[in-house]
mmCIF file with all atom_site columns, C-alpha atoms in Angstrom:
data_model
loop_
_atom_site.group_PDB
_atom_site.id
_atom_site.type_symbol
_atom_site.label_atom_id
_atom_site.label_alt_id
_atom_site.label_comp_id
_atom_site.label_asym_id
_atom_site.label_entity_id
_atom_site.label_seq_id
_atom_site.pdbx_PDB_ins_code
_atom_site.Cartn_x
_atom_site.Cartn_y
_atom_site.Cartn_z
_atom_site.occupancy
_atom_site.B_iso_or_equiv
_atom_site.pdbx_formal_charge
_atom_site.auth_seq_id
_atom_site.auth_comp_id
_atom_site.auth_asym_id
_atom_site.auth_atom_id
_atom_site.pdbx_PDB_model_num
ATOM 1   C CA . MET A 1 1   ? -0.308 11.629  1.757   1.00 46.00 ? 965  MET A CA 1
ATOM 2   C CA . ALA A 1 2   ? -0.137 9.400   -1.290  1.00 49.00 ? 966  ALA A CA 1
ATOM 3   C CA . ARG A 1 3   ? -3.503 8.065   -2.389  1.00 54.00 ? 967  ARG A CA 1
ATOM 4   C CA . ARG A 1 4   ? -2.256 4.530   -1.929  1.00 56.00 ? 968  ARG A CA 1
ATOM 5   C CA . ASP A 1 5   ? -0.574 5.367   1.366   1.00 59.00 ? 969  ASP A CA 1
ATOM 6   C CA . ILE A 1 6   ? -1.566 2.682   3.814   1.00 78.00 ? 970  ILE A CA 1
ATOM 7   C CA . THR A 1 7   ? -0.553 3.824   7.288   1.00 85.00 ? 971  THR A CA 1
ATOM 8   C CA . GLY A 1 8   ? 0.748  7.395   7.042   1.00 90.00 ? 972  GLY A CA 1
ATOM 9   C CA . ALA A 1 9   ? 4.079  6.170   8.417   1.00 95.00 ? 973  ALA A CA 1
ATOM 10  C CA . VAL A 1 10  ? 6.093  8.153   5.876   1.00 95.00 ? 974  VAL A CA 1
ATOM 11  C CA . ASP A 1 11  ? 5.749  11.867  5.179   1.00 94.00 ? 975  ASP A CA 1
ATOM 12  C CA . PHE A 1 12  ? 6.145  11.744  1.408   1.00 94.00 ? 976  PHE A CA 1
ATOM 13  C CA . PRO A 1 13  ? 5.568  15.491  0.890   1.00 93.00 ? 977  PRO A CA 1
ATOM 14  C CA . TYR A 1 14  ? 8.564  16.052  3.224   1.00 94.00 ? 978  TYR A CA 1
ATOM 15  C CA . LEU A 1 15  ? 10.712 13.728  1.112   1.00 94.00 ? 979  LEU A CA 1
ATOM 16  C CA . GLU A 1 16  ? 9.499  15.244  -2.158  1.00 93.00 ? 980  GLU A CA 1
ATOM 17  C CA . GLY A 1 17  ? 10.261 18.727  -0.833  1.00 95.00 ? 981  GLY A CA 1
ATOM 18  C CA . PHE A 1 18  ? 13.687 17.656  0.382   1.00 92.00 ? 982  PHE A CA 1
ATOM 19  C CA . ALA A 1 19  ? 14.387 16.262  -3.104  1.00 94.00 ? 983  ALA A CA 1
ATOM 20  C CA . ALA A 1 20  ? 13.109 19.507  -4.683  1.00 95.00 ? 984  ALA A CA 1
ATOM 21  C CA . GLY A 1 21  ? 10.420 17.522  -6.479  1.00 89.00 ? 985  GLY A CA 1
ATOM 22  C CA . ASP A 1 22  ? 12.937 15.383  -8.385  1.00 94.00 ? 986  ASP A CA 1
ATOM 23  C CA . ALA A 1 23  ? 11.144 12.039  -8.751  1.00 92.00 ? 987  ALA A CA 1
ATOM 24  C CA . GLY A 1 24  ? 14.401 10.283  -9.642  1.00 94.00 ? 988  GLY A CA 1
ATOM 25  C CA . VAL A 1 25  ? 16.014 11.378  -6.391  1.00 96.00 ? 989  VAL A CA 1
ATOM 26  C CA . VAL A 1 26  ? 12.939 10.341  -4.391  1.00 95.00 ? 990  VAL A CA 1
ATOM 27  C CA . GLU A 1 27  ? 13.003 6.906   -6.043  1.00 95.00 ? 991  GLU A CA 1
ATOM 28  C CA . GLU A 1 28  ? 16.720 6.484   -5.368  1.00 96.00 ? 992  GLU A CA 1
ATOM 29  C CA . VAL A 1 29  ? 16.360 7.506   -1.716  1.00 96.00 ? 993  VAL A CA 1
ATOM 30  C CA . LEU A 1 30  ? 13.426 5.139   -1.187  1.00 96.00 ? 994  LEU A CA 1
ATOM 31  C CA . ASN A 1 31  ? 15.308 2.274   -2.822  1.00 96.00 ? 995  ASN A CA 1
ATOM 32  C CA . LEU A 1 32  ? 18.313 2.912   -0.573  1.00 95.00 ? 996  LEU A CA 1
ATOM 33  C CA . PHE A 1 33  ? 16.013 2.974   2.456   1.00 96.00 ? 997  PHE A CA 1
ATOM 34  C CA . ARG A 1 34  ? 14.500 -0.363  1.470   1.00 95.00 ? 998  ARG A CA 1
ATOM 35  C CA . GLU A 1 35  ? 17.964 -1.873  0.932   1.00 94.00 ? 999  GLU A CA 1
ATOM 36  C CA . GLN A 1 36  ? 19.220 -0.620  4.294   1.00 91.00 ? 1000 GLN A CA 1
ATOM 37  C CA . ALA A 1 37  ? 16.096 -1.883  6.027   1.00 94.00 ? 1001 ALA A CA 1
ATOM 38  C CA . ALA A 1 38  ? 16.598 -5.343  4.527   1.00 93.00 ? 1002 ALA A CA 1
ATOM 39  C CA . ILE A 1 39  ? 20.200 -5.458  5.718   1.00 93.00 ? 1003 ILE A CA 1
ATOM 40  C CA . TRP A 1 40  ? 19.779 -4.007  9.185   1.00 93.00 ? 1004 TRP A CA 1
ATOM 41  C CA . SER A 1 41  ? 16.388 -5.440  10.148  1.00 92.00 ? 1005 SER A CA 1
ATOM 42  C CA . ARG A 1 42  ? 17.897 -8.922  10.479  1.00 92.00 ? 1006 ARG A CA 1
ATOM 43  C CA . MET A 1 43  ? 19.938 -7.568  13.376  1.00 95.00 ? 1007 MET A CA 1
ATOM 44  C CA . LEU A 1 44  ? 16.909 -6.301  15.324  1.00 95.00 ? 1008 LEU A CA 1
ATOM 45  C CA . GLU A 1 45  ? 16.867 -9.176  17.799  1.00 93.00 ? 1009 GLU A CA 1
ATOM 46  C CA . PRO A 1 46  ? 17.678 -8.722  21.497  1.00 92.00 ? 1010 PRO A CA 1
ATOM 47  C CA . GLY A 1 47  ? 20.294 -11.495 21.412  1.00 93.00 ? 1011 GLY A CA 1
ATOM 48  C CA . ASN A 1 48  ? 22.144 -9.935  18.497  1.00 95.00 ? 1012 ASN A CA 1
ATOM 49  C CA . PRO A 1 49  ? 25.065 -7.850  19.792  1.00 94.00 ? 1013 PRO A CA 1
ATOM 50  C CA . GLY A 1 50  ? 24.660 -5.418  16.873  1.00 95.00 ? 1014 GLY A CA 1
ATOM 51  C CA . TRP A 1 51  ? 21.021 -4.513  17.460  1.00 97.00 ? 1015 TRP A CA 1
ATOM 52  C CA . ARG A 1 52  ? 21.911 -1.045  18.784  1.00 96.00 ? 1016 ARG A CA 1
ATOM 53  C CA . ASP A 1 53  ? 23.959 -0.278  15.660  1.00 96.00 ? 1017 ASP A CA 1
ATOM 54  C CA . ALA A 1 54  ? 21.052 -1.461  13.520  1.00 96.00 ? 1018 ALA A CA 1
ATOM 55  C CA . VAL A 1 55  ? 18.565 0.712   15.403  1.00 97.00 ? 1019 VAL A CA 1
ATOM 56  C CA . HIS A 1 56  ? 20.855 3.722   15.109  1.00 97.00 ? 1020 HIS A CA 1
ATOM 57  C CA . THR A 1 57  ? 21.306 3.246   11.363  1.00 95.00 ? 1021 THR A CA 1
ATOM 58  C CA . ILE A 1 58  ? 17.597 2.699   10.749  1.00 96.00 ? 1022 ILE A CA 1
ATOM 59  C CA . LYS A 1 59  ? 16.839 5.817   12.822  1.00 97.00 ? 1023 LYS A CA 1
ATOM 60  C CA . GLY A 1 60  ? 18.934 7.996   10.519  1.00 95.00 ? 1024 GLY A CA 1
ATOM 61  C CA . ALA A 1 61  ? 17.614 6.410   7.340   1.00 95.00 ? 1025 ALA A CA 1
ATOM 62  C CA . ALA A 1 62  ? 14.029 6.734   8.579   1.00 96.00 ? 1026 ALA A CA 1
ATOM 63  C CA . ARG A 1 63  ? 14.387 10.413  9.323   1.00 96.00 ? 1027 ARG A CA 1
ATOM 64  C CA . GLY A 1 64  ? 15.943 10.948  5.917   1.00 93.00 ? 1028 GLY A CA 1
ATOM 65  C CA . VAL A 1 65  ? 12.876 9.610   4.098   1.00 95.00 ? 1029 VAL A CA 1
ATOM 66  C CA . GLY A 1 66  ? 10.303 11.182  6.393   1.00 96.00 ? 1030 GLY A CA 1
ATOM 67  C CA . ALA A 1 67  ? 9.464  8.091   8.469   1.00 97.00 ? 1031 ALA A CA 1
ATOM 68  C CA . PHE A 1 68  ? 9.532  10.141  11.649  1.00 97.00 ? 1032 PHE A CA 1
ATOM 69  C CA . ALA A 1 69  ? 7.567  7.721   13.864  1.00 97.00 ? 1033 ALA A CA 1
ATOM 70  C CA . LEU A 1 70  ? 10.091 4.996   13.002  1.00 98.00 ? 1034 LEU A CA 1
ATOM 71  C CA . GLY A 1 71  ? 12.937 7.367   13.843  1.00 98.00 ? 1035 GLY A CA 1
ATOM 72  C CA . GLU A 1 72  ? 11.318 8.150   17.190  1.00 98.00 ? 1036 GLU A CA 1
ATOM 73  C CA . VAL A 1 73  ? 10.793 4.511   18.146  1.00 98.00 ? 1037 VAL A CA 1
ATOM 74  C CA . CYS A 1 74  ? 14.401 3.776   17.186  1.00 98.00 ? 1038 CYS A CA 1
ATOM 75  C CA . GLU A 1 75  ? 15.538 6.614   19.433  1.00 98.00 ? 1039 GLU A CA 1
ATOM 76  C CA . ARG A 1 76  ? 13.407 5.164   22.231  1.00 98.00 ? 1040 ARG A CA 1
ATOM 77  C CA . ALA A 1 77  ? 15.024 1.736   21.704  1.00 98.00 ? 1041 ALA A CA 1
ATOM 78  C CA . GLU A 1 78  ? 18.473 3.304   21.958  1.00 97.00 ? 1042 GLU A CA 1
ATOM 79  C CA . ALA A 1 79  ? 17.491 4.853   25.284  1.00 98.00 ? 1043 ALA A CA 1
ATOM 80  C CA . ASP A 1 80  ? 15.243 2.166   26.791  1.00 98.00 ? 1044 ASP A CA 1
ATOM 81  C CA . GLY A 1 81  ? 16.755 -1.047  25.481  1.00 97.00 ? 1045 GLY A CA 1
ATOM 82  C CA . ALA A 1 82  ? 15.862 -4.182  23.596  1.00 97.00 ? 1046 ALA A CA 1
ATOM 83  C CA . GLY A 1 83  ? 12.333 -4.342  24.997  1.00 97.00 ? 1047 GLY A CA 1
ATOM 84  C CA . VAL A 1 84  ? 11.368 -1.709  22.429  1.00 98.00 ? 1048 VAL A CA 1
ATOM 85  C CA . LEU A 1 85  ? 12.518 -3.834  19.457  1.00 98.00 ? 1049 LEU A CA 1
ATOM 86  C CA . PRO A 1 86  ? 9.036  -5.247  18.721  1.00 97.00 ? 1050 PRO A CA 1
ATOM 87  C CA . SER A 1 87  ? 7.848  -1.653  18.293  1.00 98.00 ? 1051 SER A CA 1
ATOM 88  C CA . VAL A 1 88  ? 10.793 -0.959  15.989  1.00 98.00 ? 1052 VAL A CA 1
ATOM 89  C CA . HIS A 1 89  ? 9.833  -3.973  13.873  1.00 97.00 ? 1053 HIS A CA 1
ATOM 90  C CA . ALA A 1 90  ? 6.203  -2.802  13.678  1.00 97.00 ? 1054 ALA A CA 1
ATOM 91  C CA . ALA A 1 91  ? 7.151  0.768   12.738  1.00 97.00 ? 1055 ALA A CA 1
ATOM 92  C CA . LEU A 1 92  ? 9.646  -0.472  10.140  1.00 98.00 ? 1056 LEU A CA 1
ATOM 93  C CA . ASP A 1 93  ? 7.012  -2.754  8.597   1.00 96.00 ? 1057 ASP A CA 1
ATOM 94  C CA . ALA A 1 94  ? 4.544  0.143   8.413   1.00 96.00 ? 1058 ALA A CA 1
ATOM 95  C CA . ALA A 1 95  ? 7.107  2.414   6.765   1.00 97.00 ? 1059 ALA A CA 1
ATOM 96  C CA . LEU A 1 96  ? 8.103  -0.246  4.244   1.00 96.00 ? 1060 LEU A CA 1
ATOM 97  C CA . MET A 1 97  ? 4.452  -0.919  3.425   1.00 94.00 ? 1061 MET A CA 1
ATOM 98  C CA . ASP A 1 98  ? 3.901  2.767   2.718   1.00 95.00 ? 1062 ASP A CA 1
ATOM 99  C CA . VAL A 1 99  ? 7.080  3.008   0.637   1.00 95.00 ? 1063 VAL A CA 1
ATOM 100 C CA . ALA A 1 100 ? 5.900  0.078   -1.476  1.00 94.00 ? 1064 ALA A CA 1
ATOM 101 C CA . ALA A 1 101 ? 2.465  1.670   -1.912  1.00 93.00 ? 1065 ALA A CA 1
ATOM 102 C CA . TYR A 1 102 ? 3.993  5.031   -2.833  1.00 93.00 ? 1066 TYR A CA 1
ATOM 103 C CA . GLN A 1 103 ? 6.365  3.476   -5.354  1.00 93.00 ? 1067 GLN A CA 1
ATOM 104 C CA . HIS A 1 104 ? 3.503  1.500   -6.843  1.00 90.00 ? 1068 HIS A CA 1
ATOM 105 C CA . GLU A 1 105 ? 1.466  4.673   -7.230  1.00 89.00 ? 1069 GLU A CA 1
ATOM 106 C CA . GLN A 1 106 ? 4.394  6.439   -8.896  1.00 88.00 ? 1070 GLN A CA 1
ATOM 107 C CA . MET A 1 107 ? 4.833  3.540   -11.298 1.00 88.00 ? 1071 MET A CA 1
ATOM 108 C CA . LEU A 1 108 ? 1.142  3.685   -12.248 1.00 87.00 ? 1072 LEU A CA 1
ATOM 109 C CA . LYS A 1 109 ? 1.434  7.447   -12.835 1.00 84.00 ? 1073 LYS A CA 1
ATOM 110 C CA . SER A 1 110 ? 4.423  6.928   -15.123 1.00 84.00 ? 1074 SER A CA 1
ATOM 111 C CA . LEU A 1 111 ? 2.482  4.380   -17.179 1.00 86.00 ? 1075 LEU A CA 1
ATOM 112 C CA . LYS A 1 112 ? -0.278 6.914   -17.732 1.00 82.00 ? 1076 LYS A CA 1
ATOM 113 C CA . GLY A 1 113 ? 2.247  9.375   -19.085 1.00 65.00 ? 1077 GLY A CA 1
#
């Protein structure tokens, strides 16, 4: 867990291992996750006909970065319906908060040399 990790929503050691310790790859993957989240999260409303597509896409992206709880709640939304969307929003917010904290910590480390 990163020292500045806020919720534990993302398994950063998993992501770092998957990227073979390449900090550049980790940064790129996290930036892509944040971009996808910004695009797809707007669709996470029960009245939006594309909410299931959004949940499915976020599920895959979440699992790719190690946000396994978010992936699980997305899977539950796919199975149980739009009533789970508030939980998806909460899990996505937690994951994004941890990504921001992790990236901040990495930036501070790079400044120290």
